[in-house]
Each structure stands twice: as structure tokens, then as C-alpha cells.
Amino acid sequence: MNTTPTTPRIAIIGAGPGGLTCARILQRHGITAAVYDRETGPEARNQGGSLDLHEDDGQVALREAGLLEEFFRLSRPEGQEMRQWDPKAGTVVFHHTPAEDERSEPEIDRGQLRGLLLDSLRPGTVRWGHTLCRVEGPAEGPRRLRFADGTTAEADLVIGADGAWSTVRRALSDATPQYTGVSFLEAWFDDVDHRHPDIAELVGQGSAAAADGDRGLFAQRNSGGHIRVYVIQRVPADWITAAGLTLGDTDGIRALLLDRYRDWSPRLRRLLTDNDGPYVDRRIHALPVPHTWEHNPTVTLLGDAAHLMPPLGVGVNLAMLDACELALALVHNSTVEDAVLAYEKTMLPRSTRMQQFLDNGVEELLSPELPDFARAGTVAE
């Protein structure tokens, strides 16, 4: 890539699926990029639940990364099963069972996907323990990255793959994520086939959902005998403290949930009460629709940093497609600025269309009628 007298210095902020996919594809084409992440290492925290990678975006990126077949070996095609329950009767009213050879949206744990991508990179690509404070320097570059530990780095292109609360975004946009009015409360069930066989049978091998217009439940099987359940409510952001509780007051939260879901089937209410350990509060935020910015030749965004949307199964897929297209633009254009222009010309209209399509998506998760995208197996990440 002949952009400047020397090979451009590319800094990717964020070692999630998007940032790692971008680094991997660049490396396959002989381009070096440094990835900076605030976590202390790859095992610093639980990486979250299961993801379905779609054949027209996430799988496209993995194919370009040379990792698609390895992904299929790790993935769970049986995870494409989808059930919808009647909330009061607790019976199944919709059931999709994937065909034996169906691979359009197989599931994989987020941690497994991240491990697959990390293992594909050259040692030392990811610089752990680097919390970005700000991006400095003129728009034409070079840019200085200033980290919380006092260290700095210079780059000719800074790629913000740092998620919902992106620091890189501040160099391009004043937009901040806003609370959607819907909150997910996450509950975990471990060793379900032995410790929770009724719940294992209720959920099946994939995902299952129910909603009554104001409340919802979404259950999702992960690998290793784990199930995650998301209690979906239209509530103020401070609903737990407003009830005089703390997140650590598991018994108090259970009692509150049982009251709120008192008209639901006793079978489904076990998803509120039989979980192993405390709940996790996940308030759902989204960026303004549309979210765009004035072109900058030395900074750009991908994934949630660019277009944070409700968690309806498209986030990681779009992030990986963004990463793929940005990496290939850097490979095939003669300058960094031309590459960024080419990438944003495609990415911004696509993300705007998807933002508009999913703008009311959290409300649809509360609808008694399962949305079309849920019937296709694309709910929740």
C-alpha cells in the first residue's frame, strides 16, 4: 500500500470482534496494525452470550479473514432453533427447527469467536491494558493517542472499534448513546442439563422468547451447558434503586420480578427465580438515528462506535462487515484518505438504513407477536 513515504501506522482501538477482524484481514494482506484494548488481557472478563453470525455479513468477514471453516467447526448449528412461548399458558406457539445442513446463522459464544480471532493474529498485535483517554493532533495527522497510564502512540489512521461508549467517537461526533427506555436483566443458569433439566427442555438447543406487551423474556443456550435469560422490561433506568434495592439484592429483585410477572405461567416464572448467582443489569442504549459525521482523513469508526443499535442480532455482524470492508479499502486504495472515503461511502448509508429499521426494535421485543427478524433467529447477542 503506497500511501506515504512509509507504510502508514494504523491503530485500532478495541479488541472486540470488529477490531480483531480488521487487524486479521490487514495482516493477511501484509499490512501491520496495532490493536489497543483497555482490558488487562483476553481473560479479564466474561465476554458475554451467544452470537449468530449471518451468511451475508459476519460469515463474509470470516471468509475474508480465512477463518470461516474453523468457525463452522466451533459453531453450533443446532443453536438456530427458535421457540416462542405463550406467556400465560407457557406453551410453545412457534417453533423453528433448523435443517441438518442449515448454516445460515449458526451460533457461537462471543468468547469463542474472540479467541478464534485472537489466535489468528501475530503475537504482540494486541496491546492490553491501554485505556484510551483521547485522540490528539490535527485532522490531517499524524494523530497522537494518549492512554490512561501516561503512555502515547502515534498513528496515521485511528480506527474506533471501541464499542458503545467509544472514546474515538469524540474526535468525530458529539453524539452519545441514549437510554431507550427498555432494560435487560440478565440471569445465568449453569450445567442446565443436570441442574436445571426442566429449563433445559423448556429452552431447547437454541433460543426462546415470550412477551405480553410490557414485559418479555428471552432465553438463549450457550455452549458448555449454560443458558442466559434476559428479563426485558420497559422501565426507568433507575428502576432497581427506585424500588429501594441494589443489584446485589438477588432475593429482593426476585420478589419484585415475581410480582411484575405474576400473570405469567409458573413454568416461565422459573426463569426469573432459579438462576445461579446474581442478576446483571443491562440498560439498552442506542445512538441517534441517523448517526453520521463529517469526513476526517485520519479517524473513522466501525461497529457500535459508529452505529450503536438495540441488541437484535445485527450488531456483531455489522461490526465484522464494517471491519472487513475497511480493511479491504485500505488494501486496495492508494492513500489512507481514499480508503476511509470509500469505506464510509458504503458503511454510513447501510448503517443508517439498519438504524432506521431497528429504531423501534426494543419495543417489538415486548410485543406478543414475534417480529419477523426474531422468527428468522436473529434476536439478541
Coordinates of C-alpha atoms in Angstrom, one line a residue:
M1 CA 0.0 0.0 0.0
N2 CA 1.8 3.1 -1.2
T3 CA 0.2 5.9 0.8
T4 CA 3.0 8.0 2.2
P5 CA 6.8 7.7 2.0
T6 CA 6.5 5.0 4.7
T7 CA 3.8 2.4 5.4
P8 CA 1.0 4.1 7.4
R9 CA 0.7 3.5 11.1
I10 CA -2.7 2.1 11.8
A11 CA -4.1 2.0 15.3
I12 CA -7.3 0.0 16.1
I13 CA -8.9 0.9 19.4
G14 CA -10.8 -2.1 20.8
A15 CA -10.1 -5.8 20.7
G16 CA -13.7 -7.0 20.1
P17 CA -14.8 -8.9 17.1
G18 CA -14.8 -5.8 14.9
G19 CA -11.3 -4.6 15.8
L20 CA -9.8 -8.0 15.6
T21 CA -11.4 -8.8 12.3
C22 CA -10.0 -5.6 10.8
A23 CA -6.5 -6.4 12.1
R24 CA -6.6 -10.0 10.9
I25 CA -7.6 -9.1 7.3
L26 CA -5.0 -6.4 7.2
Q27 CA -2.3 -8.8 8.3
R28 CA -3.4 -11.3 5.7
H29 CA -2.6 -8.6 3.1
G30 CA 0.8 -7.7 4.6
I31 CA -0.4 -4.6 6.5
T32 CA 0.5 -4.1 10.1
A33 CA -1.9 -2.7 12.6
A34 CA -1.7 -2.3 16.4
V35 CA -4.7 -3.1 18.5
Y36 CA -5.1 -1.3 21.8
D37 CA -7.6 -2.5 24.5
R38 CA -8.3 -1.3 28.0
E39 CA -8.7 -4.8 29.4
T40 CA -5.6 -6.3 31.1
G41 CA -5.8 -9.5 29.0
P42 CA -8.0 -11.8 27.0
E43 CA -9.4 -13.5 30.1
A44 CA -10.0 -10.2 32.1
R45 CA -13.8 -10.6 32.0
N46 CA -16.7 -12.7 30.7
Q47 CA -17.2 -11.9 27.1
G48 CA -21.0 -12.3 27.1
G49 CA -23.5 -14.6 25.5
S50 CA -24.0 -16.4 22.2
L51 CA -23.9 -14.8 18.7
D52 CA -25.5 -15.8 15.4
L53 CA -23.2 -15.0 12.5
H54 CA -25.1 -14.4 9.3
E55 CA -24.0 -15.7 5.9
D56 CA -24.3 -12.3 4.3
D57 CA -22.2 -10.3 6.7
G58 CA -20.4 -11.9 9.7
Q59 CA -19.6 -15.0 7.6
V60 CA -18.4 -12.9 4.7
A61 CA -15.9 -11.2 7.0
L62 CA -14.7 -14.5 8.4
R63 CA -14.2 -15.9 4.9
E64 CA -12.1 -12.9 4.0
A65 CA -10.2 -13.5 7.3
G66 CA -9.5 -17.1 6.3
L67 CA -11.4 -18.4 9.3
L68 CA -14.8 -19.5 8.1
E69 CA -14.2 -23.2 8.2
E70 CA -12.7 -23.0 11.6
F71 CA -15.7 -21.0 12.7
F72 CA -18.0 -23.8 11.4
R73 CA -16.1 -26.3 13.4
L74 CA -16.6 -24.3 16.6
S75 CA -20.2 -23.1 15.9
R76 CA -23.5 -24.7 17.0
P77 CA -25.8 -25.0 14.0
E78 CA -28.4 -26.5 16.4
G79 CA -28.4 -23.1 18.1
Q80 CA -30.6 -21.8 15.2
E81 CA -33.6 -23.4 16.8
M82 CA -36.1 -20.8 17.9
R83 CA -39.2 -21.1 20.1
Q84 CA -41.9 -18.6 21.0
W85 CA -43.9 -19.2 24.2
D86 CA -47.4 -18.1 25.2
P87 CA -46.6 -16.1 28.3
K88 CA -49.7 -17.1 30.3
A89 CA -50.0 -20.7 29.2
G90 CA -46.3 -21.4 28.9
T91 CA -46.9 -23.4 25.7
V92 CA -44.9 -23.2 22.5
V93 CA -46.8 -21.3 19.8
F94 CA -44.0 -21.1 17.3
H95 CA -41.1 -23.5 16.7
H96 CA -38.3 -23.3 14.1
T97 CA -36.1 -26.4 14.0
P98 CA -33.1 -25.9 11.7
A99 CA -32.4 -28.4 8.9
E100 CA -29.5 -30.7 9.4
D101 CA -27.4 -28.8 6.8
E102 CA -28.6 -25.3 7.7
R103 CA -25.6 -22.9 8.3
S104 CA -27.2 -19.5 7.5
E105 CA -26.9 -18.2 11.2
P106 CA -25.1 -20.7 13.4
E107 CA -24.4 -19.7 17.0
I108 CA -21.0 -19.3 18.7
D109 CA -20.2 -18.0 22.1
R110 CA -18.7 -14.5 22.0
G111 CA -15.7 -15.6 23.9
Q112 CA -15.0 -18.4 21.4
L113 CA -15.3 -16.0 18.5
R114 CA -12.9 -13.6 20.2
G115 CA -10.5 -16.5 20.9
L116 CA -10.6 -17.6 17.2
L117 CA -9.7 -14.1 16.1
L118 CA -7.0 -13.5 18.7
D119 CA -5.3 -16.8 17.9
S120 CA -5.1 -15.8 14.2
L121 CA -3.1 -12.7 14.9
R122 CA 0.6 -12.3 15.2
P123 CA 1.9 -12.3 18.8
G124 CA 2.0 -8.8 20.2
T125 CA -0.6 -7.4 17.9
V126 CA -2.9 -6.6 20.8
R127 CA -1.6 -4.2 23.4
W128 CA -3.5 -5.0 26.6
G129 CA -4.0 -2.6 29.4
H130 CA -4.2 0.5 27.2
T131 CA -7.2 2.7 28.2
L132 CA -7.5 5.5 25.6
C133 CA -8.1 9.0 27.1
R134 CA -8.3 11.0 23.9
V135 CA -7.2 11.4 20.3
E136 CA -5.0 14.4 19.8
G137 CA -3.4 16.1 16.8
P138 CA -4.6 17.8 13.6
A139 CA -7.2 16.2 11.3
E140 CA -4.6 15.7 8.6
G141 CA -2.4 13.8 11.0
P142 CA -0.4 12.3 12.4
R143 CA -2.6 11.5 15.4
R144 CA -1.4 11.0 19.0
L145 CA -3.1 8.6 21.2
R146 CA -2.9 9.4 24.9
F147 CA -3.6 6.5 27.3
A148 CA -4.5 6.5 31.0
D149 CA -1.1 5.0 32.1
G150 CA 0.6 8.1 30.7
T151 CA 1.9 6.4 27.5
T152 CA 1.3 7.7 24.0
A153 CA 1.4 6.4 20.5
E154 CA 1.2 8.0 17.0
A155 CA -0.9 6.8 14.1
D156 CA -1.7 7.9 10.6
L157 CA -5.1 6.3 10.9
V158 CA -7.1 5.7 14.1
I159 CA -10.0 3.2 13.9
G160 CA -12.5 3.4 16.6
A161 CA -13.7 -0.2 17.3
D162 CA -14.2 0.6 21.0
G163 CA -17.9 0.0 21.3
A164 CA -21.0 1.8 22.7
W165 CA -19.1 4.3 24.8
S166 CA -16.3 4.9 22.3
T167 CA -13.6 7.4 23.1
V168 CA -12.5 7.6 19.5
R169 CA -16.0 8.8 18.6
R170 CA -15.4 12.1 20.4
A171 CA -12.9 13.0 17.7
L172 CA -15.7 12.9 15.1
S173 CA -19.0 13.4 16.8
D174 CA -20.7 14.9 19.8
A175 CA -23.3 12.1 19.8
T176 CA -23.7 10.0 22.9
P177 CA -25.9 6.8 23.4
Q178 CA -29.3 7.5 24.9
Y179 CA -31.3 5.1 27.1
T180 CA -34.1 3.5 25.0
G181 CA -36.5 3.1 28.0
V182 CA -36.1 -0.7 27.9
S183 CA -33.8 -2.7 30.2
F184 CA -32.5 -6.2 30.1
L185 CA -31.8 -8.0 33.4
E186 CA -29.5 -11.0 32.7
A187 CA -29.8 -14.3 34.6
W188 CA -27.4 -17.2 34.3
F189 CA -28.1 -20.9 34.5
D190 CA -25.2 -23.3 34.7
D191 CA -24.9 -27.1 33.9
V192 CA -28.5 -26.9 32.9
D193 CA -28.9 -30.5 31.6
H194 CA -28.1 -31.8 35.1
R195 CA -29.0 -29.0 37.5
H196 CA -31.9 -27.4 35.6
P197 CA -33.3 -30.1 33.3
D198 CA -36.8 -28.6 33.1
I199 CA -35.4 -25.3 32.0
A200 CA -33.1 -27.0 29.5
E201 CA -36.1 -28.7 28.0
L202 CA -38.1 -25.5 28.0
V203 CA -35.5 -23.6 26.1
G204 CA -34.2 -26.3 23.8
Q205 CA -30.9 -26.1 21.8
G206 CA -31.3 -22.5 20.7
S207 CA -33.4 -19.5 21.8
A208 CA -36.9 -19.0 23.1
A209 CA -38.9 -15.9 23.8
A210 CA -42.2 -14.6 25.2
A211 CA -43.7 -11.2 25.7
D212 CA -47.0 -9.6 26.7
G213 CA -46.7 -6.0 25.5
D214 CA -45.0 -4.7 28.7
R215 CA -42.7 -7.5 29.7
G216 CA -40.6 -10.1 28.0
L217 CA -38.3 -13.0 28.5
F218 CA -35.6 -14.1 26.1
A219 CA -33.6 -17.3 26.8
Q220 CA -30.6 -18.4 24.9
R221 CA -28.5 -21.6 25.2
N222 CA -24.7 -21.1 25.2
S223 CA -22.0 -23.8 24.9
G224 CA -20.9 -25.8 27.9
G225 CA -24.3 -26.4 29.3
H226 CA -25.1 -22.7 30.0
I227 CA -28.3 -20.8 29.4
R228 CA -28.7 -17.0 29.7
V229 CA -32.0 -15.4 30.3
Y230 CA -32.8 -11.8 29.6
V231 CA -35.7 -10.3 31.5
I232 CA -37.0 -7.5 29.3
Q233 CA -38.9 -4.6 30.8
R234 CA -40.0 -1.0 29.8
V235 CA -38.7 0.7 32.9
P236 CA -36.9 3.9 34.1
A237 CA -33.1 3.4 34.1
D238 CA -33.0 3.6 37.9
W239 CA -35.8 1.0 38.4
I240 CA -33.8 -1.1 40.8
T241 CA -32.8 1.7 43.1
A242 CA -36.2 3.3 42.8
A243 CA -37.6 0.1 44.4
G244 CA -35.2 0.5 47.3
L245 CA -32.9 -2.3 46.1
T246 CA -29.4 -2.8 44.9
L247 CA -28.2 -5.1 42.1
G248 CA -26.7 -7.4 44.7
D249 CA -30.0 -7.9 46.4
T250 CA -30.9 -11.0 44.5
D251 CA -33.8 -12.1 46.7
G252 CA -35.3 -8.6 46.6
I253 CA -35.1 -8.4 42.9
R254 CA -36.6 -11.9 42.5
A255 CA -39.6 -10.9 44.6
L256 CA -40.1 -7.7 42.6
L257 CA -39.9 -9.7 39.3
L258 CA -42.4 -12.3 40.6
D259 CA -44.8 -9.6 41.3
R260 CA -44.4 -7.9 37.9
Y261 CA -44.7 -11.3 36.1
R262 CA -47.5 -12.6 38.4
D263 CA -49.9 -13.3 35.5
W264 CA -47.3 -15.4 33.6
S265 CA -47.1 -19.2 33.5
P266 CA -45.4 -20.7 36.6
R267 CA -43.2 -22.7 34.3
L268 CA -41.9 -19.5 32.7
R269 CA -41.6 -17.7 36.0
R270 CA -38.9 -20.2 37.0
L271 CA -36.7 -18.4 34.5
L272 CA -36.9 -15.4 36.9
T273 CA -36.1 -17.3 40.1
D274 CA -34.0 -20.4 39.6
N275 CA -30.9 -18.6 38.2
D276 CA -27.4 -19.3 39.6
G277 CA -26.0 -16.2 41.2
P278 CA -26.9 -12.5 40.9
Y279 CA -28.5 -10.7 38.1
V280 CA -26.7 -8.4 35.6
D281 CA -28.3 -5.1 34.7
R282 CA -28.0 -4.2 31.0
R283 CA -29.8 -1.0 30.2
I284 CA -30.3 -0.7 26.4
H285 CA -28.8 2.4 24.8
A286 CA -28.7 3.5 21.1
L287 CA -27.1 6.3 19.2
P288 CA -29.2 8.9 17.4
V289 CA -30.8 7.9 14.1
P290 CA -29.0 8.5 11.8
H291 CA -25.5 8.9 13.3
T292 CA -23.1 10.4 10.8
W293 CA -20.1 12.7 10.9
E294 CA -18.0 15.0 8.8
H295 CA -15.3 13.0 7.0
N296 CA -11.9 13.0 8.7
P297 CA -8.9 11.6 6.8
T298 CA -7.2 10.1 9.9
V299 CA -10.1 8.8 12.1
T300 CA -13.0 6.6 11.4
L301 CA -15.4 4.2 13.3
L302 CA -16.8 0.8 13.0
G303 CA -19.4 -1.3 14.8
D304 CA -21.2 0.0 17.9
A305 CA -18.8 3.0 17.9
A306 CA -20.4 4.1 14.6
H307 CA -24.0 2.9 14.9
L308 CA -25.0 1.5 18.3
M309 CA -28.4 -0.1 17.9
P310 CA -30.7 -2.3 20.1
P311 CA -29.4 -5.8 20.6
L312 CA -31.3 -7.6 17.9
G313 CA -28.7 -9.9 16.5
V314 CA -27.2 -7.5 13.9
G315 CA -24.5 -5.7 16.0
V316 CA -21.6 -8.0 15.8
N317 CA -22.4 -8.9 12.2
L318 CA -22.4 -5.3 11.1
A319 CA -19.2 -4.7 13.1
M320 CA -17.4 -7.5 11.3
L321 CA -18.7 -6.5 7.9
D322 CA -17.6 -2.9 8.6
A323 CA -14.1 -4.2 9.6
C324 CA -13.9 -6.3 6.5
E325 CA -14.8 -3.5 4.2
L326 CA -12.5 -1.0 5.9
A327 CA -9.5 -3.4 5.8
L328 CA -10.1 -4.1 2.1
A329 CA -10.4 -0.4 1.4
L330 CA -7.0 0.1 3.0
V331 CA -5.6 -2.7 0.9
H332 CA -7.0 -1.5 -2.5
N333 CA -6.7 2.3 -2.2
S334 CA -3.5 4.2 -2.8
T335 CA -4.0 6.6 0.2
V336 CA -5.5 6.3 3.7
E337 CA -7.8 9.1 3.0
D338 CA -9.1 7.5 -0.2
A339 CA -9.6 4.3 1.8
V340 CA -11.6 6.0 4.5
L341 CA -13.8 7.8 2.0
A342 CA -14.5 4.6 0.1
Y343 CA -15.4 2.7 3.3
E344 CA -17.6 5.4 4.7
K345 CA -19.4 5.9 1.4
T346 CA -20.8 2.3 1.8
M347 CA -20.9 1.9 5.6
L348 CA -22.8 5.1 6.6
P349 CA -25.8 4.6 4.3
R350 CA -26.0 0.9 5.3
S351 CA -25.9 1.6 9.0
T352 CA -28.4 4.4 8.6
R353 CA -30.9 2.1 6.9
M354 CA -30.4 -0.5 9.6
Q355 CA -30.7 2.0 12.4
Q356 CA -34.0 3.2 10.9
F357 CA -35.2 -0.4 10.5
L358 CA -34.4 -1.3 14.1
D359 CA -35.2 2.1 15.7
N360 CA -38.3 0.6 17.3
G361 CA -36.8 -2.8 17.8
V362 CA -36.8 -2.9 21.6
E363 CA -40.5 -2.2 21.5
E364 CA -41.0 -5.1 19.2
L365 CA -39.2 -7.4 21.7
L366 CA -42.0 -6.6 24.1
S367 CA -44.7 -7.3 21.5
P368 CA -46.8 -10.5 21.9
E369 CA -46.3 -11.1 18.2
L370 CA -42.7 -12.3 17.5
P371 CA -41.1 -9.9 15.0
D372 CA -40.0 -11.3 11.6
F373 CA -36.4 -10.9 12.4
A374 CA -36.9 -13.0 15.6
R375 CA -38.6 -15.7 13.6
A376 CA -35.5 -15.8 11.4
G377 CA -33.4 -16.4 14.6
T378 CA -31.7 -13.0 14.8
V379 CA -32.8 -11.8 18.2
A380 CA -30.2 -11.0 20.9
E381 CA -26.5 -11.1 21.1

